[in-house]
PDB file of C-alpha atoms in Angstrom:
ATOM      1  CA  UNK H 239      49.570 106.504 103.898  1.00 32.00           C
ATOM      2  CA  UNK H 240      48.359 102.966 104.303  1.00 32.00           C
ATOM      3  CA  UNK H 241      46.966 102.251 107.726  1.00 32.00           C
ATOM      4  CA  UNK H 242      46.894  98.788 109.195  1.00 32.00           C
ATOM      5  CA  UNK H 243      45.224  97.467 112.308  1.00 30.00           C
ATOM      6  CA  UNK H 244      46.704  94.544 114.210  1.00 31.00           C
ATOM      7  CA  UNK H 245      44.036  92.587 116.038  1.00 31.00           C
ATOM      8  CA  UNK H 246      44.692  89.632 118.283  1.00 31.00           C
ATOM      9  CA  UNK H 247      42.414  86.653 118.728  1.00 30.00           C
ATOM     10  CA  UNK H 248      42.932  83.485 120.700  1.00 30.00           C
ATOM     11  CA  UNK H 249      42.076  79.835 120.742  1.00 29.00           C
ATOM     12  CA  UNK H 250      42.667  77.072 123.222  1.00 28.00           C
ATOM     13  CA  UNK H 251      45.589  74.848 122.341  1.00 31.00           C
ATOM     14  CA  UNK H 252      45.647  71.353 123.776  1.00 31.00           C
ATOM     15  CA  UNK H 253      47.439  68.647 121.808  1.00 34.00           C
ATOM     16  CA  UNK H 254      47.515  65.051 122.966  1.00 35.00           C
ATOM     17  CA  UNK H 255      50.747  63.057 123.046  1.00 36.00           C
ATOM     18  CA  UNK H 256      49.281  60.824 120.356  1.00 36.00           C
ATOM     19  CA  UNK H 257      48.662  63.826 118.125  1.00 34.00           C
ATOM     20  CA  UNK H 258      52.213  65.008 118.612  1.00 33.00           C
ATOM     21  CA  UNK H 259      53.716  61.621 117.867  1.00 32.00           C
ATOM     22  CA  UNK H 260      51.754  61.194 114.641  1.00 33.00           C
ATOM     23  CA  UNK H 261      52.905  64.627 113.523  1.00 34.00           C
ATOM     24  CA  UNK H 262      56.509  64.121 114.603  1.00 33.00           C
ATOM     25  CA  UNK H 263      56.779  60.797 112.793  1.00 35.00           C
ATOM     26  CA  UNK H 264      56.692  62.716 109.510  1.00 38.00           C
ATOM     27  CA  UNK H 265      59.996  64.474 110.181  1.00 37.00           C
ATOM     28  CA  UNK H 266      63.585  63.440 110.603  1.00 40.00           C
ATOM     29  CA  UNK H 267      65.075  63.493 114.094  1.00 38.00           C
ATOM     30  CA  UNK H 268      66.374  67.055 113.972  1.00 42.00           C
ATOM     31  CA  UNK H 269      63.139  68.446 112.532  1.00 39.00           C
ATOM     32  CA  UNK H 270      61.129  66.486 115.075  1.00 35.00           C
ATOM     33  CA  UNK H 271      63.227  67.894 117.884  1.00 36.00           C
ATOM     34  CA  UNK H 272      62.677  71.440 116.617  1.00 37.00           C
ATOM     35  CA  UNK H 273      58.977  70.815 116.178  1.00 34.00           C
ATOM     36  CA  UNK H 274      58.512  69.264 119.587  1.00 31.00           C
ATOM     37  CA  UNK H 275      60.445  71.859 121.545  1.00 31.00           C
ATOM     38  CA  UNK H 276      59.807  75.090 119.659  1.00 30.00           C
ATOM     39  CA  UNK H 277      56.524  74.925 117.810  1.00 34.00           C
ATOM     40  CA  UNK H 278      53.871  72.713 119.350  1.00 30.00           C
ATOM     41  CA  UNK H 279      54.658  73.110 123.038  1.00 30.00           C
ATOM     42  CA  UNK H 280      51.488  71.155 123.670  1.00 29.00           C
ATOM     43  CA  UNK H 281      52.068  70.807 127.374  1.00 27.00           C
ATOM     44  CA  UNK H 282      53.477  74.254 128.146  1.00 30.00           C
ATOM     45  CA  UNK H 283      50.306  76.302 128.056  1.00 30.00           C
ATOM     46  CA  UNK H 284      46.718  76.233 126.850  1.00 29.00           C
ATOM     47  CA  UNK H 285      46.413  79.487 124.920  1.00 29.00           C
ATOM     48  CA  UNK H 286      47.579  80.561 121.485  1.00 32.00           C
ATOM     49  CA  UNK H 287      46.909  83.968 119.945  1.00 32.00           C
ATOM     50  CA  UNK H 288      46.535  84.798 116.288  1.00 33.00           C
ATOM     51  CA  UNK H 289      46.788  88.222 114.652  1.00 34.00           C
ATOM     52  CA  UNK H 290      44.847  89.749 111.773  1.00 36.00           C
ATOM     53  CA  UNK H 291      45.997  92.655 109.620  1.00 37.00           C
ATOM     54  CA  UNK H 292      43.651  94.663 107.440  1.00 35.00           C
ATOM     55  CA  UNK H 293      45.005  97.300 105.042  1.00 35.00           C
ATOM     56  CA  UNK H 294      42.894 100.342 104.096  1.00 32.00           C
ATOM     57  CA  UNK H 295      43.895 102.482 100.926  1.00 30.00           C
ATOM     58  CA  UNK H 296      61.471  70.390 104.488  1.00 28.00           C
ATOM     59  CA  UNK H 297      63.328  68.690 102.907  1.00 29.00           C
ATOM     60  CA  UNK H 298      66.828  70.152 102.696  1.00 27.00           C
ATOM     61  CA  UNK H 299      68.365  70.981  99.336  1.00 27.00           C
ATOM     62  CA  UNK H 300      71.584  72.870  98.559  1.00 31.00           C
ATOM     63  CA  UNK H 301      71.118  76.620  99.152  1.00 30.00           C
ATOM     64  CA  UNK H 302      72.424  77.300  95.663  1.00 31.00           C
ATOM     65  CA  UNK H 303      69.118  75.898  94.392  1.00 30.00           C
ATOM     66  CA  UNK H 304      67.172  78.513  96.340  1.00 28.00           C
ATOM     67  CA  UNK H 305      68.779  81.584  94.837  1.00 30.00           C
ATOM     68  CA  UNK H 306      65.406  82.852  93.825  1.00 35.00           C
ATOM     69  CA  UNK H 307      63.553  80.639  91.430  1.00 36.00           C
ATOM     70  CA  UNK H 308      62.843  82.479  88.200  1.00 35.00           C
ATOM     71  CA  UNK H 309      60.996  85.537  89.432  1.00 37.00           C
ATOM     72  CA  UNK H 310      63.593  88.074  90.569  1.00 39.00           C
ATOM     73  CA  UNK H 311      67.060  88.871  89.372  1.00 39.00           C
ATOM     74  CA  UNK H 312      67.800  85.170  89.249  1.00 40.00           C
ATOM     75  CA  UNK H 313      71.462  86.153  89.172  1.00 43.00           C
ATOM     76  CA  UNK H 314      74.471  85.086  91.211  1.00 44.00           C
ATOM     77  CA  UNK H 315      73.225  86.464  94.525  1.00 52.00           C
ATOM     78  CA  UNK H 316      73.187  83.418  96.830  1.00 57.00           C
ATOM     79  CA  UNK H 317      70.789  83.638  99.727  1.00 55.00           C
ATOM     80  CA  UNK H 318      71.842  82.615 103.235  1.00 59.00           C
ATOM     81  CA  UNK H 319      71.318  79.042 104.368  1.00 66.00           C
ATOM     82  CA  UNK H 320      67.532  78.573 104.652  1.00 69.00           C
ATOM     83  CA  UNK H 321      66.127  78.662 108.166  1.00 81.00           C
ATOM     84  CA  UNK H 322      62.425  78.762 107.385  1.00 86.00           C
ATOM     85  CA  UNK H 323      59.512  76.697 108.689  1.00 80.00           C
ATOM     86  CA  UNK H 324      60.045  75.042 112.085  1.00 79.00           C
ATOM     87  CA  UNK H 325      63.752  75.836 112.167  1.00 74.00           C
ATOM     88  CA  UNK H 326      63.012  79.515 112.732  1.00 79.00           C
ATOM     89  CA  UNK H 327      60.472  79.242 115.542  1.00 81.00           C
ATOM     90  CA  UNK H 328      61.224  81.487 118.483  1.00 82.00           C
ATOM     91  CA  UNK H 329      62.665  79.624 121.481  1.00 85.00           C
ATOM     92  CA  UNK H 330      60.212  78.735 124.218  1.00 89.00           C
ATOM     93  CA  UNK H 331      60.432  78.240 127.962  1.00 93.00           C
ATOM     94  CA  UNK H 332      58.701  75.082 129.263  1.00 93.00           C
ATOM     95  CA  UNK H 333      58.373  76.738 132.687  1.00 95.00           C
ATOM     96  CA  UNK H 334      56.268  79.585 131.338  1.00 94.00           C
ATOM     97  CA  UNK H 335      53.069  80.112 129.380  1.00 91.00           C
ATOM     98  CA  UNK H 336      54.267  80.393 125.787  1.00 89.00           C
ATOM     99  CA  UNK H 337      52.128  82.634 123.579  1.00 82.00           C
ATOM    100  CA  UNK H 338      52.493  81.992 119.853  1.00 79.00           C
ATOM    101  CA  UNK H 339      51.581  85.053 117.755  1.00 78.00           C
ATOM    102  CA  UNK H 340      50.704  84.612 114.085  1.00 83.00           C
ATOM    103  CA  UNK H 341      50.136  87.937 112.291  1.00 91.00           C
ATOM    104  CA  UNK H 342      48.131  87.287 109.141  1.00 94.00           C
ATOM    105  CA  UNK H 343      45.633  88.738 106.717  1.00 94.00           C
ATOM    106  CA  UNK H 344      42.564  87.247 105.069  1.00 94.00           C
ATOM    107  CA  UNK H 345      41.957  88.303 101.448  1.00 95.00           C
ATOM    108  CA  UNK H 346      38.942  86.892  99.614  1.00 94.00           C
ATOM    109  CA  UNK H 347      39.662  85.975  96.002  1.00 95.00           C
ATOM    110  CA  UNK H 348      36.285  87.413  95.050  1.00 91.00           C
ATOM    111  CA  UNK H 349      33.355  87.995  97.412  1.00 92.00           C
ATOM    112  CA  UNK H 350      31.761  91.441  97.431  1.00 96.00           C
ATOM    113  CA  UNK H 351      34.221  92.638  94.789  1.00 96.00           C
ATOM    114  CA  UNK H 352      36.230  91.066  91.987  1.00 96.00           C
ATOM    115  CA  UNK H 353      39.825  89.973  92.424  1.00 96.00           C
ATOM    116  CA  UNK H 354      41.089  93.077  90.616  1.00 97.00           C
ATOM    117  CA  UNK H 355      38.872  95.384  92.662  1.00 97.00           C
ATOM    118  CA  UNK H 356      40.155  93.821  95.873  1.00 97.00           C
ATOM    119  CA  UNK H 357      43.749  94.006  94.692  1.00 97.00           C
ATOM    120  CA  UNK H 358      43.771  97.593  93.443  1.00 97.00           C
ATOM    121  CA  UNK H 359      41.478  98.921  96.168  1.00 96.00           C
ATOM    122  CA  UNK H 360      38.716 100.193  93.884  1.00 96.00           C
ATOM    123  CA  UNK H 361      35.019 100.376  94.810  1.00 96.00           C
ATOM    124  CA  UNK H 362      35.854 101.214  98.416  1.00 95.00           C
ATOM    125  CA  UNK H 363      32.202 102.091  98.947  1.00 95.00           C
ATOM    126  CA  UNK H 364      31.399  98.386  98.576  1.00 96.00           C
ATOM    127  CA  UNK H 365      34.181  97.203 100.887  1.00 94.00           C
ATOM    128  CA  UNK H 366      37.218  99.007 102.255  1.00 93.00           C
ATOM    129  CA  UNK H 367      40.052  96.780 101.032  1.00 93.00           C
ATOM    130  CA  UNK H 368      43.191  97.030  98.886  1.00 96.00           C
ATOM    131  CA  UNK H 369      45.393  93.943  98.936  1.00 98.00           C
ATOM    132  CA  UNK H 370      48.383  95.517  97.192  1.00 98.00           C
ATOM    133  CA  UNK H 371      48.773  97.931 100.102  1.00 98.00           C
ATOM    134  CA  UNK H 372      48.705  95.102 102.627  1.00 97.00           C
ATOM    135  CA  UNK H 373      51.569  93.296 100.911  1.00 98.00           C
ATOM    136  CA  UNK H 374      53.522  96.530 100.434  1.00 98.00           C
ATOM    137  CA  UNK H 375      53.260  97.406 104.119  1.00 98.00           C
ATOM    138  CA  UNK H 376      53.993  93.862 105.316  1.00 98.00           C
ATOM    139  CA  UNK H 377      57.277  93.707 103.407  1.00 98.00           C
ATOM    140  CA  UNK H 378      58.262  97.124 104.736  1.00 98.00           C
ATOM    141  CA  UNK H 379      57.374  96.106 108.306  1.00 97.00           C
ATOM    142  CA  UNK H 380      59.368  92.848 108.147  1.00 97.00           C
ATOM    143  CA  UNK H 381      62.479  94.203 106.457  1.00 97.00           C
ATOM    144  CA  UNK H 382      65.138  94.984 109.025  1.00 92.00           C
ATOM    145  CA  UNK H 383      63.101  93.492 111.897  1.00 94.00           C
ATOM    146  CA  UNK H 384      64.258  89.852 112.152  1.00 92.00           C
ATOM    147  CA  UNK H 385      61.986  89.033 115.103  1.00 90.00           C
ATOM    148  CA  UNK H 386      58.823  89.835 113.136  1.00 93.00           C
ATOM    149  CA  UNK H 387      56.779  87.159 111.357  1.00 94.00           C
ATOM    150  CA  UNK H 388      53.881  87.131 108.905  1.00 96.00           C
ATOM    151  CA  UNK H 389      51.993  84.437 106.999  1.00 96.00           C
ATOM    152  CA  UNK H 390      50.235  84.803 103.654  1.00 98.00           C
ATOM    153  CA  UNK H 391      47.768  82.454 101.989  1.00 97.00           C
ATOM    154  CA  UNK H 392      46.160  83.509  98.702  1.00 97.00           C
ATOM    155  CA  UNK H 393      48.621  82.891  95.865  1.00 98.00           C
ATOM    156  CA  UNK H 394      46.325  84.621  93.348  1.00 98.00           C
ATOM    157  CA  UNK H 395      46.950  87.952  95.067  1.00 98.00           C
ATOM    158  CA  UNK H 396      50.589  87.251  95.911  1.00 98.00           C
ATOM    159  CA  UNK H 397      51.383  86.364  92.307  1.00 98.00           C
ATOM    160  CA  UNK H 398      49.630  89.454  90.956  1.00 98.00           C
ATOM    161  CA  UNK H 399      51.509  91.630  93.437  1.00 98.00           C
ATOM    162  CA  UNK H 400      54.797  89.902  92.616  1.00 98.00           C
ATOM    163  CA  UNK H 401      54.520  90.675  88.902  1.00 97.00           C
ATOM    164  CA  UNK H 402      54.371  94.408  89.678  1.00 98.00           C
ATOM    165  CA  UNK H 403      57.476  94.493  91.899  1.00 98.00           C
ATOM    166  CA  UNK H 404      61.022  95.562  91.093  1.00 98.00           C
ATOM    167  CA  UNK H 405      63.895  93.096  91.270  1.00 98.00           C
ATOM    168  CA  UNK H 406      65.021  94.819  94.464  1.00 98.00           C
ATOM    169  CA  UNK H 407      61.685  94.166  96.174  1.00 98.00           C
ATOM    170  CA  UNK H 408      61.615  90.590  94.868  1.00 98.00           C
ATOM    171  CA  UNK H 409      65.044  89.914  96.323  1.00 97.00           C
ATOM    172  CA  UNK H 410      63.891  91.371  99.646  1.00 98.00           C
ATOM    173  CA  UNK H 411      60.846  89.077  99.648  1.00 98.00           C
ATOM    174  CA  UNK H 412      62.987  86.023  98.867  1.00 97.00           C
ATOM    175  CA  UNK H 413      65.258  86.898 101.754  1.00 96.00           C
ATOM    176  CA  UNK H 414      62.280  87.302 104.109  1.00 96.00           C
ATOM    177  CA  UNK H 415      60.880  83.948 102.986  1.00 96.00           C
ATOM    178  CA  UNK H 416      64.252  82.244 103.204  1.00 94.00           C
ATOM    179  CA  UNK H 417      64.876  83.382 106.775  1.00 91.00           C
ATOM    180  CA  UNK H 418      61.397  82.414 107.954  1.00 93.00           C
ATOM    181  CA  UNK H 419      59.952  85.892 108.485  1.00 94.00           C
ATOM    182  CA  UNK H 420      57.408  85.629 105.663  1.00 96.00           C
ATOM    183  CA  UNK H 421      55.807  82.225 105.250  1.00 96.00           C
ATOM    184  CA  UNK H 422      53.443  81.186 102.486  1.00 96.00           C
ATOM    185  CA  UNK H 423      50.908  78.712 103.835  1.00 96.00           C
ATOM    186  CA  UNK H 424      48.172  76.657 102.146  1.00 97.00           C
ATOM    187  CA  UNK H 425      49.586  77.836  98.825  1.00 97.00           C
ATOM    188  CA  UNK H 426      46.523  77.323  96.642  1.00 97.00           C
ATOM    189  CA  UNK H 427      45.351  79.931  94.175  1.00 97.00           C
ATOM    190  CA  UNK H 428      42.543  80.586  96.663  1.00 96.00           C
ATOM    191  CA  UNK H 429      41.179  79.342  99.984  1.00 96.00           C
ATOM    192  CA  UNK H 430      38.796  76.930  98.305  1.00 96.00           C
ATOM    193  CA  UNK H 431      35.282  76.097  99.448  1.00 95.00           C
ATOM    194  CA  UNK H 432      35.070  72.583 100.872  1.00 94.00           C
ATOM    195  CA  UNK H 433      31.420  71.785 100.169  1.00 91.00           C
ATOM    196  CA  UNK H 434      30.754  72.613  96.519  1.00 91.00           C
ATOM    197  CA  UNK H 435      34.231  72.161  95.043  1.00 93.00           C
ATOM    198  CA  UNK H 436      34.928  68.866  93.286  1.00 94.00           C
ATOM    199  CA  UNK H 437      38.072  67.175  94.532  1.00 93.00           C
ATOM    200  CA  UNK H 438      39.718  67.457  91.114  1.00 96.00           C
ATOM    201  CA  UNK H 439      39.160  71.229  91.117  1.00 96.00           C
ATOM    202  CA  UNK H 440      40.718  71.486  94.589  1.00 96.00           C
ATOM    203  CA  UNK H 441      43.768  69.562  93.393  1.00 97.00           C
ATOM    204  CA  UNK H 442      44.031  71.731  90.267  1.00 98.00           C
ATOM    205  CA  UNK H 443      43.885  75.051  92.100  1.00 97.00           C
ATOM    206  CA  UNK H 444      46.348  73.869  94.745  1.00 97.00           C
ATOM    207  CA  UNK H 445      48.722  72.594  92.062  1.00 97.00           C
ATOM    208  CA  UNK H 446      48.589  75.892  90.175  1.00 97.00           C
ATOM    209  CA  UNK H 447      49.329  77.874  93.325  1.00 97.00           C
ATOM    210  CA  UNK H 448      52.188  75.538  94.299  1.00 97.00           C
ATOM    211  CA  UNK H 449      53.722  75.903  90.848  1.00 97.00           C
ATOM    212  CA  UNK H 450      53.704  79.691  91.027  1.00 97.00           C
ATOM    213  CA  UNK H 451      55.258  79.729  94.501  1.00 97.00           C
ATOM    214  CA  UNK H 452      57.874  77.172  93.555  1.00 95.00           C
ATOM    215  CA  UNK H 453      58.789  79.082  90.403  1.00 95.00           C
ATOM    216  CA  UNK H 454      59.422  82.350  92.239  1.00 95.00           C
ATOM    217  CA  UNK H 455      60.556  81.247  95.704  1.00 96.00           C
ATOM    218  CA  UNK H 456      62.066  77.796  95.218  1.00 93.00           C
ATOM    219  CA  UNK H 457      62.469  75.009  97.766  1.00 91.00           C
ATOM    220  CA  UNK H 458      62.262  74.377 100.642  1.00 91.00           C
ATOM    221  CA  UNK H 459      61.009  77.728 101.896  1.00 93.00           C
ATOM    222  CA  UNK H 460      58.553  78.343  99.075  1.00 94.00           C
ATOM    223  CA  UNK H 461      56.768  75.050  99.758  1.00 94.00           C
ATOM    224  CA  UNK H 462      53.795  75.444 102.155  1.00 96.00           C
ATOM    225  CA  UNK H 463      53.642  73.059 105.108  1.00 95.00           C
ATOM    226  CA  UNK H 464      50.444  74.210 106.856  1.00 96.00           C
ATOM    227  CA  UNK H 465      46.851  74.467 105.572  1.00 97.00           C
ATOM    228  CA  UNK H 466      44.837  77.577 106.502  1.00 97.00           C
ATOM    229  CA  UNK H 467      41.094  77.176 105.910  1.00 97.00           C
ATOM    230  CA  UNK H 468      39.781  79.921 108.192  1.00 95.00           C
ATOM    231  CA  UNK H 469      36.814  81.193 106.175  1.00 94.00           C
ATOM    232  CA  UNK H 470      35.108  78.393 104.183  1.00 93.00           C
ATOM    233  CA  UNK H 471      31.618  77.755 105.538  1.00 90.00           C
ATOM    234  CA  UNK H 472      32.149  74.249 106.805  1.00 89.00           C
ATOM    235  CA  UNK H 473      34.887  71.668 106.475  1.00 93.00           C
ATOM    236  CA  UNK H 474      35.057  68.289 104.795  1.00 93.00           C
ATOM    237  CA  UNK H 475      36.951  65.144 105.578  1.00 93.00           C
ATOM    238  CA  UNK H 476      38.061  64.994 101.962  1.00 93.00           C
ATOM    239  CA  UNK H 477      39.840  68.346 102.293  1.00 95.00           C
ATOM    240  CA  UNK H 478      41.824  66.971 105.231  1.00 95.00           C
ATOM    241  CA  UNK H 479      42.618  63.817 103.282  1.00 95.00           C
ATOM    242  CA  UNK H 480      43.840  65.767 100.248  1.00 96.00           C
ATOM    243  CA  UNK H 481      46.063  68.063 102.299  1.00 96.00           C
ATOM    244  CA  UNK H 482      47.538  65.100 104.170  1.00 96.00           C
ATOM    245  CA  UNK H 483      48.306  63.304 100.909  1.00 95.00           C
ATOM    246  CA  UNK H 484      49.900  66.498  99.570  1.00 95.00           C
ATOM    247  CA  UNK H 485      52.374  66.318 102.439  1.00 94.00           C
ATOM    248  CA  UNK H 486      50.994  69.017 104.730  1.00 96.00           C
ATOM    249  CA  UNK H 487      51.898  68.841 108.408  1.00 95.00           C
ATOM    250  CA  UNK H 488      48.686  70.411 109.692  1.00 96.00           C
ATOM    251  CA  UNK H 489      45.637  72.567 109.030  1.00 97.00           C
ATOM    252  CA  UNK H 490      43.816  75.280 110.973  1.00 96.00           C
ATOM    253  CA  UNK H 491      40.190  76.274 110.453  1.00 95.00           C
ATOM    254  CA  UNK H 492      37.752  78.677 112.038  1.00 93.00           C
ATOM    255  CA  UNK H 493      34.121  78.011 111.149  1.00 93.00           C
ATOM    256  CA  UNK H 494      32.220  75.237 112.901  1.00 92.00           C
ATOM    257  CA  UNK H 495      28.844  74.806 114.562  1.00 92.00           C
ATOM    258  CA  UNK H 496      28.656  76.814 117.784  1.00 91.00           C
ATOM    259  CA  UNK H 497      27.526  73.810 119.824  1.00 95.00           C
ATOM    260  CA  UNK H 498      30.403  71.736 118.484  1.00 94.00           C
ATOM    261  CA  UNK H 499      32.829  74.555 119.278  1.00 93.00           C
ATOM    262  CA  UNK H 500      31.468  74.947 122.820  1.00 95.00           C
ATOM    263  CA  UNK H 501      31.791  71.209 123.444  1.00 96.00           C
ATOM    264  CA  UNK H 502      35.345  71.155 122.126  1.00 95.00           C
ATOM    265  CA  UNK H 503      36.272  74.096 124.337  1.00 94.00           C
ATOM    266  CA  UNK H 504      34.871  72.296 127.382  1.00 96.00           C
ATOM    267  CA  UNK H 505      36.547  69.009 126.452  1.00 96.00           C
ATOM    268  CA  UNK H 506      39.795  70.673 125.340  1.00 94.00           C
ATOM    269  CA  UNK H 507      39.575  68.989 121.946  1.00 95.00           C
ATOM    270  CA  UNK H 508      39.904  71.973 119.618  1.00 95.00           C
ATOM    271  CA  UNK H 509      43.035  70.264 118.339  1.00 94.00           C
ATOM    272  CA  UNK H 510      43.047  66.742 116.995  1.00 94.00           C
ATOM    273  CA  UNK H 511      44.486  64.404 114.409  1.00 95.00           C
ATOM    274  CA  UNK H 512      41.934  64.151 111.610  1.00 94.00           C
ATOM    275  CA  UNK H 513      41.892  60.809 109.803  1.00 93.00           C
ATOM    276  CA  UNK H 514      40.897  61.847 106.306  1.00 93.00           C
ATOM    277  CA  UNK H 515      40.162  58.408 104.904  1.00 93.00           C
ATOM    278  CA  UNK H 516      39.475  54.887 106.145  1.00 91.00           C
ATOM    279  CA  UNK H 517      40.611  53.479 102.801  1.00 92.00           C
ATOM    280  CA  UNK H 518      44.159  54.851 102.837  1.00 91.00           C
ATOM    281  CA  UNK H 519      46.445  52.668 104.968  1.00 80.00           C
ATOM    282  CA  UNK H 520      48.672  53.947 107.735  1.00 77.00           C
ATOM    283  CA  UNK H 521      48.963  57.635 108.471  1.00 85.00           C
ATOM    284  CA  UNK H 522      48.934  58.959 104.912  1.00 90.00           C
ATOM    285  CA  UNK H 523      45.550  60.612 105.426  1.00 92.00           C
ATOM    286  CA  UNK H 524      46.161  61.786 109.023  1.00 95.00           C
ATOM    287  CA  UNK H 525      46.338  65.549 109.476  1.00 96.00           C
ATOM    288  CA  UNK H 526      47.031  67.510 112.657  1.00 96.00           C
ATOM    289  CA  UNK H 527      44.097  69.958 112.806  1.00 96.00           C
ATOM    290  CA  UNK H 528      43.228  72.914 115.001  1.00 95.00           C
ATOM    291  CA  UNK H 529      39.946  74.817 115.317  1.00 94.00           C
ATOM    292  CA  UNK H 530      40.325  78.450 116.376  1.00 90.00           C
ATOM    293  CA  UNK H 531      38.789  79.391 119.679  1.00 87.00           C
ATOM    294  CA  UNK H 532      37.342  82.779 118.682  1.00 83.00           C
ATOM    295  CA  UNK H 533      37.449  82.641 114.913  1.00 82.00           C
ATOM    296  CA  UNK H 534      39.877  84.879 113.052  1.00 85.00           C
ATOM    297  CA  UNK H 535      38.534  88.304 114.079  1.00 74.00           C
ATOM    298  CA  UNK H 536      38.746  90.266 117.310  1.00 67.00           C
ATOM    299  CA  UNK H 537      35.907  90.003 119.807  1.00 71.00           C
ATOM    300  CA  UNK H 538      34.606  92.943 121.853  1.00 65.00           C
TER     301      UNK H 538
END
């Protein structure tokens, strides 16, 4: 049996009208309406919660183009009309405090163990982790439960897991992605470091991850819209600029200096629009950005 622990953490959410308008300007009217009224809810309440799972042992295109990429059966099994990304946000009530739950997992592509050791769950004495079991259990938990959601980040692990699945499981995953229950975010091969990585290497690893996701999941639902940099030790303006130029709608990060975090909590500025470059005209380098209030792990 694979055991999972769901842990909830929170961060203060306070978006300015200016931040919302810059973000909304990137979408057509219908998408902007969905985004404004179902996802940001900047004025409806100050708190957002995020979940963490640890396992132990838009642009519109015809739905016929999203049958499944090249990874699963690839046969004549059309998927339902896509309703992923913002179009599948749960409805909110402006008269109430709306709590947005984001169940997720964080899987290092190499840290205390190698990628294969993390994936297969070997060397548990070094660290208790087995990524394949996380993905197995997530798919099982989402299937048949349309109100459940989960996000996944590291394409290196997702791709490795995908290559070991049956066509039946692959079709299930495509359906979960297509209906917005399972969302791939960031989309790079890994959650890259922002200090030591050269910009060309960041672009290369993001491009490789995007290609894999696009090949197996198709558009629009297999195309990430949000960056998720929760564990790099520090954050660079260039990373924000690159993600903005790649077409991302926003980015969330966790690690920042404790004094900076405390000040942002007091000033209610944990969320902002990050201008990634002074040399790129207009809003092409602007990125809606949120710093997590308590990091990405539970606090006692």
